Amino acid sequence: MIIFRYLSVQIFQVMGAVTLILLFVALTSRFLQYLSDAVAGKLASDILLLLILYRLPDFMLVILPFALFLGILLAYGRMYADNEMTVLSACGFSRRKLLAMTLLCSSVVAVAAGLFSLQLAPWGLQNTEQIKLSQDELTELDLIVAGQFQEFNDGQRTTYSETIQVTANGKQLNNAFVAVRDMNATGRAGLRIIVSETARPVIDDSSGRRFMLLENGFFYDGIPGQANYQITQFDEQALLLPEQTSISPVVQEKALPTRLLWQSDAVASIAELQWRISVILLIPVLTLIAVPLSKVDPRQGRFSKLVPAALIYTLYYILLQVAMGAVEDGSIHPYIGVWWVHLLFLALGVYLMWGGKIRKVSLLGASHA
């Protein structure tokens, strides 16, 4: 029990550090992507952290197996380099017992991976899709960011506001600037620039159409490159906003609950279900590979097996993705599915674990004869 606790602490300490590092990198990268969309007016800035929270379980599906794999390699690699494994082996602690204790530790990670894969990740993706669909119904007044020139309506309109004030009627833009591009009667590209003290959204009661009501300003009509601009001062000027489109949500297989995937006969649903189960199967197979792969000579150092380990995990993950795609397009029968990939790497783990011993025994037998 003392050895088990010691091994568990070594593995989970390294695994926790690797998980935090990889999670920080993944979340930072995704947050910067969402932030660029918010600056471009594609997303509201107040939902960025909520989107990150909902995507967290999906990130953990990729990070957890790899973090466990590296945790075993680095923890046991240090113990081999410091001759701790040599001492345990001299005390009768076999590699088979080491594998059994490591599998017991990894079973905790497998339970967590199953929770993320079967429950939390689909729930998070479903909420993410709902938020993105709701963003498609927002107007530029909802998405405008103070101090930023933002394009809307496929680049036909550019809007700027020096400051934004939240009132009882919604958002109010202060010192607003709007540039509208359209075709004039001569077929040339015209430009209307509107500058106003304030701008706020209004809804016409009779038609239900939405407008941007600009107050106390000027608008300039003309053709770029020509000096004959028409300047008009106004007290109020209403600018029609694009109509809200009715969007019917399209739920992908990744966002479907696992129970619905079990009940579906569609190949896409079967492939997604096999992928969710594969995330759980990754844990014991990678553990079987990591235990013998972690063995290093004291002169090699604990990091000597990181490159082959990264290659093995990358190949494993890519082959699972390829097999999943083949099931979706009908190239592989669902009964074969992604299972052949697990069997392939399971055979690799068995070879690394016991292949060397079998070869040594056969060589000893041959020399004795």
Short mmCIF file of C-alpha atoms in Angstrom, two decimals:
data_model
loop_
_atom_site.label_atom_id
_atom_site.label_comp_id
_atom_site.label_asym_id
_atom_site.label_seq_id
_atom_site.Cartn_x
_atom_site.Cartn_y
_atom_site.Cartn_z
CA MET A 1 0.00 0.00 0.00
CA ILE A 2 2.89 2.37 0.77
CA ILE A 3 4.43 1.70 -2.65
CA PHE A 4 1.06 2.22 -4.33
CA ARG A 5 0.58 5.59 -2.63
CA TYR A 6 4.10 6.63 -3.57
CA LEU A 7 3.62 5.66 -7.23
CA SER A 8 0.22 7.38 -7.33
CA VAL A 9 1.62 10.62 -5.94
CA GLN A 10 4.49 10.58 -8.43
CA ILE A 11 2.18 10.00 -11.40
CA PHE A 12 -0.55 12.46 -10.42
CA GLN A 13 1.90 15.23 -9.55
CA VAL A 14 3.48 15.12 -13.00
CA MET A 15 0.12 14.57 -14.67
CA GLY A 16 -1.39 17.57 -12.87
CA ALA A 17 1.46 19.83 -13.96
CA VAL A 18 1.23 18.65 -17.58
CA THR A 19 -2.57 19.06 -17.55
CA LEU A 20 -2.36 22.64 -16.26
CA ILE A 21 0.25 23.61 -18.85
CA LEU A 22 -1.61 22.07 -21.80
CA LEU A 23 -4.93 23.43 -20.57
CA PHE A 24 -3.50 26.93 -20.23
CA VAL A 25 -2.12 26.78 -23.78
CA ALA A 26 -5.41 25.45 -25.22
CA LEU A 27 -7.63 27.92 -23.37
CA THR A 28 -5.39 30.87 -24.21
CA SER A 29 -5.37 29.96 -27.90
CA ARG A 30 -9.14 29.54 -28.02
CA PHE A 31 -9.76 32.71 -25.99
CA LEU A 32 -7.63 34.73 -28.42
CA GLN A 33 -9.67 33.31 -31.30
CA TYR A 34 -12.94 34.26 -29.60
CA LEU A 35 -11.50 37.67 -28.73
CA SER A 36 -10.64 38.36 -32.37
CA ASP A 37 -14.20 37.40 -33.33
CA ALA A 38 -15.53 39.80 -30.69
CA VAL A 39 -13.35 42.63 -31.98
CA ALA A 40 -14.56 41.89 -35.52
CA GLY A 41 -18.17 42.13 -34.34
CA LYS A 42 -18.99 38.43 -34.72
CA LEU A 43 -19.46 37.74 -31.02
CA ALA A 44 -20.58 39.75 -28.03
CA SER A 45 -17.72 40.37 -25.61
CA ASP A 46 -19.76 39.41 -22.53
CA ILE A 47 -20.05 35.73 -23.55
CA LEU A 48 -16.37 34.93 -24.12
CA LEU A 49 -15.72 33.42 -20.69
CA LEU A 50 -18.96 31.44 -20.91
CA LEU A 51 -17.87 29.95 -24.24
CA ILE A 52 -14.50 29.01 -22.75
CA LEU A 53 -16.25 27.34 -19.81
CA TYR A 54 -18.47 25.26 -22.09
CA ARG A 55 -15.49 24.19 -24.24
CA LEU A 56 -13.42 23.11 -21.23
CA PRO A 57 -14.73 19.48 -21.13
CA ASP A 58 -13.95 19.06 -24.83
CA PHE A 59 -10.37 20.20 -24.26
CA MET A 60 -10.00 17.76 -21.37
CA LEU A 61 -10.82 14.82 -23.66
CA VAL A 62 -7.59 15.40 -25.57
CA ILE A 63 -5.46 16.56 -22.63
CA LEU A 64 -6.23 13.88 -20.02
CA PRO A 65 -4.95 10.78 -21.89
CA PHE A 66 -1.81 12.56 -23.07
CA ALA A 67 -1.14 14.03 -19.60
CA LEU A 68 -1.45 10.57 -18.03
CA PHE A 69 0.84 9.11 -20.68
CA LEU A 70 3.49 11.75 -20.01
CA GLY A 71 2.92 11.52 -16.26
CA ILE A 72 3.79 7.82 -16.23
CA LEU A 73 6.78 8.29 -18.52
CA LEU A 74 8.28 11.19 -16.58
CA ALA A 75 7.53 9.83 -13.11
CA TYR A 76 8.86 6.33 -13.79
CA GLY A 77 11.69 7.71 -15.93
CA ARG A 78 12.93 9.72 -12.96
CA MET A 79 12.65 6.65 -10.73
CA TYR A 80 14.68 4.60 -13.22
CA ALA A 81 17.26 7.38 -13.54
CA ASP A 82 17.58 7.63 -9.74
CA ASN A 83 17.79 3.81 -9.42
CA GLU A 84 14.59 3.67 -7.37
CA MET A 85 13.12 1.10 -9.75
CA THR A 86 16.28 -0.96 -9.40
CA VAL A 87 15.83 -1.04 -5.63
CA LEU A 88 12.15 -2.03 -5.98
CA SER A 89 13.07 -4.78 -8.42
CA ALA A 90 15.74 -6.09 -6.04
CA CYS A 91 13.08 -6.26 -3.31
CA GLY A 92 10.93 -8.53 -5.48
CA PHE A 93 8.68 -5.84 -7.01
CA SER A 94 8.07 -7.19 -10.51
CA ARG A 95 7.12 -5.26 -13.63
CA ARG A 96 3.78 -7.07 -13.69
CA LYS A 97 2.99 -5.72 -10.22
CA LEU A 98 4.09 -2.27 -11.36
CA LEU A 99 1.70 -2.50 -14.29
CA ALA A 100 -1.17 -3.61 -12.04
CA MET A 101 -0.68 -0.68 -9.67
CA THR A 102 -0.35 1.76 -12.56
CA LEU A 103 -3.57 0.47 -14.12
CA LEU A 104 -5.28 0.98 -10.78
CA CYS A 105 -4.09 4.60 -10.77
CA SER A 106 -5.14 5.14 -14.37
CA SER A 107 -8.62 3.76 -13.65
CA VAL A 108 -9.34 6.99 -11.77
CA VAL A 109 -8.38 8.95 -14.90
CA ALA A 110 -10.50 6.59 -17.03
CA VAL A 111 -13.57 7.35 -14.88
CA ALA A 112 -12.94 11.09 -15.27
CA ALA A 113 -12.42 10.70 -19.03
CA GLY A 114 -15.67 8.73 -19.26
CA LEU A 115 -17.53 11.51 -17.44
CA PHE A 116 -16.13 14.14 -19.78
CA SER A 117 -16.64 12.06 -22.92
CA LEU A 118 -20.12 10.68 -22.29
CA GLN A 119 -21.74 13.58 -20.41
CA LEU A 120 -19.94 16.88 -20.00
CA ALA A 121 -18.38 17.38 -23.46
CA PRO A 122 -21.66 16.89 -25.41
CA TRP A 123 -23.44 19.14 -22.92
CA GLY A 124 -20.81 21.84 -23.34
CA LEU A 125 -20.87 21.65 -27.15
CA GLN A 126 -24.66 21.85 -27.18
CA ASN A 127 -24.62 25.00 -25.06
CA THR A 128 -21.86 26.46 -27.22
CA GLU A 129 -23.94 25.95 -30.37
CA GLN A 130 -26.96 27.56 -28.74
CA ILE A 131 -24.93 30.62 -27.77
CA LYS A 132 -23.51 30.95 -31.27
CA LEU A 133 -26.99 30.67 -32.78
CA SER A 134 -28.24 33.41 -30.49
CA GLN A 135 -25.34 35.60 -31.63
CA ASP A 136 -26.57 35.37 -35.23
CA GLU A 137 -29.75 37.20 -34.18
CA LEU A 138 -27.89 40.18 -32.68
CA THR A 139 -27.60 43.52 -34.48
CA GLU A 140 -24.50 45.62 -34.83
CA LEU A 141 -25.67 47.72 -31.89
CA ASP A 142 -25.41 44.60 -29.71
CA LEU A 143 -21.99 43.66 -31.07
CA ILE A 144 -20.35 47.06 -31.34
CA VAL A 145 -17.22 47.57 -29.25
CA ALA A 146 -16.29 51.07 -28.11
CA GLY A 147 -13.27 52.52 -29.87
CA GLN A 148 -13.28 49.97 -32.70
CA PHE A 149 -14.18 50.36 -36.38
CA GLN A 150 -16.29 47.28 -37.18
CA GLU A 151 -17.72 46.06 -40.47
CA PHE A 152 -21.23 44.63 -40.80
CA ASN A 153 -23.57 43.45 -43.55
CA ASP A 154 -20.73 41.86 -45.55
CA GLY A 155 -18.63 45.00 -45.42
CA GLN A 156 -21.40 47.30 -46.66
CA ARG A 157 -21.51 49.21 -43.38
CA THR A 158 -18.78 50.33 -40.99
CA THR A 159 -19.72 51.51 -37.51
CA TYR A 160 -17.73 53.27 -34.80
CA SER A 161 -18.63 54.59 -31.37
CA GLU A 162 -16.36 56.53 -29.07
CA THR A 163 -18.17 55.30 -25.93
CA ILE A 164 -21.12 53.03 -25.18
CA GLN A 165 -23.70 53.74 -22.51
CA VAL A 166 -26.29 51.28 -21.26
CA THR A 167 -29.70 52.94 -20.77
CA ALA A 168 -33.22 51.75 -20.00
CA ASN A 169 -33.86 51.48 -23.77
CA GLY A 170 -30.76 49.43 -24.41
CA LYS A 171 -27.30 50.39 -25.65
CA GLN A 172 -26.62 53.97 -26.66
CA LEU A 173 -23.66 54.85 -28.85
CA ASN A 174 -22.03 58.21 -28.13
CA ASN A 175 -20.22 60.13 -30.88
CA ALA A 176 -21.25 57.54 -33.44
CA PHE A 177 -19.85 57.16 -36.95
CA VAL A 178 -21.54 55.10 -39.68
CA ALA A 179 -20.27 54.63 -43.24
CA VAL A 180 -22.72 53.01 -45.68
CA ARG A 181 -21.63 51.83 -49.13
CA ASP A 182 -24.23 51.45 -51.90
CA MET A 183 -24.73 51.90 -55.63
CA ASN A 184 -26.10 55.23 -56.87
CA ALA A 185 -28.28 55.91 -59.90
CA THR A 186 -25.28 56.04 -62.25
CA GLY A 187 -24.12 52.62 -61.18
CA ARG A 188 -21.07 53.91 -59.33
CA ALA A 189 -20.24 52.99 -55.77
CA GLY A 190 -21.64 55.67 -53.50
CA LEU A 191 -20.75 56.41 -49.91
CA ARG A 192 -22.85 57.91 -47.13
CA ILE A 193 -21.09 58.94 -43.96
CA ILE A 194 -23.22 59.68 -40.92
CA VAL A 195 -21.86 61.35 -37.80
CA SER A 196 -24.14 61.86 -34.82
CA GLU A 197 -23.98 62.63 -31.13
CA THR A 198 -25.90 59.51 -30.14
CA ALA A 199 -27.35 56.37 -31.73
CA ARG A 200 -29.74 53.86 -30.21
CA PRO A 201 -31.94 50.96 -31.40
CA VAL A 202 -35.67 51.46 -32.02
CA ILE A 203 -38.40 49.10 -33.25
CA ASP A 204 -41.26 50.18 -35.49
CA ASP A 205 -44.52 49.10 -33.81
CA SER A 206 -46.43 48.60 -37.07
CA SER A 207 -43.90 46.57 -39.04
CA GLY A 208 -41.66 45.24 -36.28
CA ARG A 209 -38.59 46.36 -38.25
CA ARG A 210 -35.54 47.49 -36.34
CA PHE A 211 -33.77 50.79 -36.91
CA MET A 212 -30.72 52.61 -35.65
CA LEU A 213 -31.93 56.06 -34.59
CA LEU A 214 -29.16 58.63 -34.92
CA GLU A 215 -29.67 62.01 -33.23
CA ASN A 216 -28.13 65.45 -33.75
CA GLY A 217 -25.68 64.91 -36.54
CA PHE A 218 -24.69 65.26 -40.20
CA PHE A 219 -24.60 62.93 -43.14
CA TYR A 220 -22.45 63.28 -46.22
CA ASP A 221 -23.55 61.77 -49.56
CA GLY A 222 -21.21 61.40 -52.49
CA ILE A 223 -18.89 59.29 -54.59
CA PRO A 224 -15.36 58.57 -53.35
CA GLY A 225 -12.82 60.57 -55.32
CA GLN A 226 -15.21 63.40 -56.13
CA ALA A 227 -15.59 66.67 -54.26
CA ASN A 228 -19.32 67.27 -54.79
CA TYR A 229 -20.54 65.82 -51.51
CA GLN A 230 -24.01 66.70 -50.27
CA ILE A 231 -24.00 67.67 -46.58
CA THR A 232 -27.23 67.49 -44.58
CA GLN A 233 -27.82 68.28 -40.93
CA PHE A 234 -30.48 66.36 -39.08
CA ASP A 235 -32.08 66.10 -35.68
CA GLU A 236 -33.09 62.47 -36.11
CA GLN A 237 -32.15 59.98 -38.80
CA ALA A 238 -33.32 56.35 -38.84
CA LEU A 239 -31.10 53.73 -40.45
CA LEU A 240 -32.75 50.41 -41.29
CA LEU A 241 -31.00 47.39 -39.78
CA PRO A 242 -30.98 43.92 -41.42
CA GLU A 243 -33.92 41.72 -40.53
CA GLN A 244 -33.47 38.96 -38.00
CA THR A 245 -33.40 35.62 -39.74
CA SER A 246 -35.14 32.66 -38.24
CA ILE A 247 -32.39 30.14 -37.55
CA SER A 248 -33.25 26.53 -36.90
CA PRO A 249 -30.55 24.88 -34.82
CA VAL A 250 -28.59 22.12 -36.51
CA VAL A 251 -27.46 19.71 -33.83
CA GLN A 252 -24.32 17.81 -34.77
CA GLU A 253 -23.52 14.34 -33.51
CA LYS A 254 -20.82 15.72 -31.21
CA ALA A 255 -23.47 17.67 -29.27
CA LEU A 256 -25.99 14.83 -29.02
CA PRO A 257 -26.48 13.10 -25.65
CA THR A 258 -24.93 9.65 -25.47
CA ARG A 259 -28.29 7.95 -24.91
CA LEU A 260 -29.51 9.28 -28.28
CA LEU A 261 -26.41 7.93 -29.98
CA TRP A 262 -27.10 4.47 -28.54
CA GLN A 263 -30.61 4.58 -30.03
CA SER A 264 -29.54 5.79 -33.47
CA ASP A 265 -28.63 3.57 -36.43
CA ALA A 266 -27.00 6.36 -38.46
CA VAL A 267 -23.35 5.73 -39.27
CA ALA A 268 -22.41 9.24 -38.11
CA SER A 269 -23.96 8.57 -34.71
CA ILE A 270 -22.25 5.17 -34.48
CA ALA A 271 -18.89 6.75 -35.33
CA GLU A 272 -19.36 9.44 -32.68
CA LEU A 273 -20.36 6.83 -30.08
CA GLN A 274 -17.29 4.76 -30.86
CA TRP A 275 -15.13 7.86 -30.50
CA ARG A 276 -16.54 8.62 -27.05
CA ILE A 277 -15.85 5.05 -25.93
CA SER A 278 -12.38 5.25 -27.49
CA VAL A 279 -11.43 8.13 -25.21
CA ILE A 280 -11.98 5.78 -22.27
CA LEU A 281 -10.13 2.87 -23.92
CA LEU A 282 -7.15 5.13 -24.59
CA ILE A 283 -6.34 5.19 -20.89
CA PRO A 284 -5.54 1.49 -20.21
CA VAL A 285 -3.88 1.00 -23.62
CA LEU A 286 -1.60 4.00 -23.15
CA THR A 287 -0.82 2.79 -19.62
CA LEU A 288 0.23 -0.58 -20.99
CA ILE A 289 2.56 1.17 -23.45
CA ALA A 290 3.90 3.73 -20.99
CA VAL A 291 5.05 1.33 -18.26
CA PRO A 292 7.67 -0.55 -20.33
CA LEU A 293 8.47 2.54 -22.42
CA SER A 294 9.40 4.50 -19.30
CA LYS A 295 12.38 2.28 -18.56
CA VAL A 296 15.60 4.23 -19.11
CA ASP A 297 19.23 3.73 -18.18
CA PRO A 298 20.61 6.12 -15.55
CA ARG A 299 22.85 7.71 -18.18
CA GLN A 300 19.97 8.35 -20.61
CA GLY A 301 17.94 10.67 -18.39
CA ARG A 302 14.22 10.82 -17.67
CA PHE A 303 13.37 12.76 -20.84
CA SER A 304 14.95 10.38 -23.34
CA LYS A 305 11.65 8.65 -24.21
CA LEU A 306 9.53 11.79 -24.71
CA VAL A 307 10.01 11.98 -28.47
CA PRO A 308 9.00 8.36 -29.23
CA ALA A 309 6.14 8.69 -26.74
CA ALA A 310 4.83 11.82 -28.46
CA LEU A 311 5.07 10.06 -31.83
CA ILE A 312 3.16 7.04 -30.52
CA TYR A 313 0.38 9.16 -29.04
CA THR A 314 0.11 11.30 -32.18
CA LEU A 315 -0.10 8.23 -34.41
CA TYR A 316 -2.68 6.66 -32.09
CA TYR A 317 -4.85 9.78 -32.11
CA ILE A 318 -4.58 10.32 -35.88
CA LEU A 319 -5.46 6.70 -36.66
CA LEU A 320 -8.53 6.98 -34.42
CA GLN A 321 -9.62 10.09 -36.31
CA VAL A 322 -9.04 8.37 -39.66
CA ALA A 323 -10.98 5.28 -38.57
CA MET A 324 -13.83 7.43 -37.30
CA GLY A 325 -14.00 9.28 -40.62
CA ALA A 326 -13.95 5.96 -42.49
CA VAL A 327 -16.94 4.75 -40.46
CA GLU A 328 -18.83 7.97 -41.20
CA ASP A 329 -18.35 7.74 -44.98
CA GLY A 330 -18.99 3.99 -45.08
CA SER A 331 -15.45 2.88 -45.97
CA ILE A 332 -15.24 0.68 -42.86
CA HIS A 333 -18.06 -1.42 -41.45
CA PRO A 334 -19.25 -0.16 -38.04
CA TYR A 335 -18.48 -3.58 -36.54
CA ILE A 336 -14.82 -3.02 -37.37
CA GLY A 337 -15.03 0.69 -36.63
CA VAL A 338 -12.20 2.14 -34.58
CA TRP A 339 -11.58 -1.05 -32.61
CA TRP A 340 -8.78 -2.23 -34.88
CA VAL A 341 -6.73 0.82 -33.86
CA HIS A 342 -7.03 -0.08 -30.18
CA LEU A 343 -6.10 -3.68 -30.93
CA LEU A 344 -3.04 -2.53 -32.89
CA PHE A 345 -1.69 -0.42 -30.04
CA LEU A 346 -2.72 -3.01 -27.47
CA ALA A 347 -0.48 -5.46 -29.35
CA LEU A 348 2.30 -2.86 -29.25
CA GLY A 349 1.90 -2.56 -25.48
CA VAL A 350 1.96 -6.33 -25.02
CA TYR A 351 5.11 -6.57 -27.13
CA LEU A 352 6.85 -3.82 -25.17
CA MET A 353 5.77 -5.38 -21.89
CA TRP A 354 6.57 -9.04 -22.51
CA GLY A 355 8.19 -9.28 -25.95
CA GLY A 356 11.70 -8.62 -24.64
CA LYS A 357 11.37 -11.34 -22.01
CA ILE A 358 10.16 -13.90 -24.56
CA ARG A 359 13.06 -13.08 -26.86
CA LYS A 360 15.59 -13.37 -24.02
CA VAL A 361 14.17 -16.74 -22.94
CA SER A 362 14.32 -18.10 -26.47
CA LEU A 363 17.93 -16.93 -26.87
CA LEU A 364 18.95 -18.55 -23.58
CA GLY A 365 17.30 -21.77 -24.63
CA ALA A 366 19.12 -21.75 -27.97
CA SER A 367 22.54 -21.13 -26.38
CA HIS A 368 21.94 -23.90 -23.81
CA ALA A 369 21.13 -26.34 -26.57
#
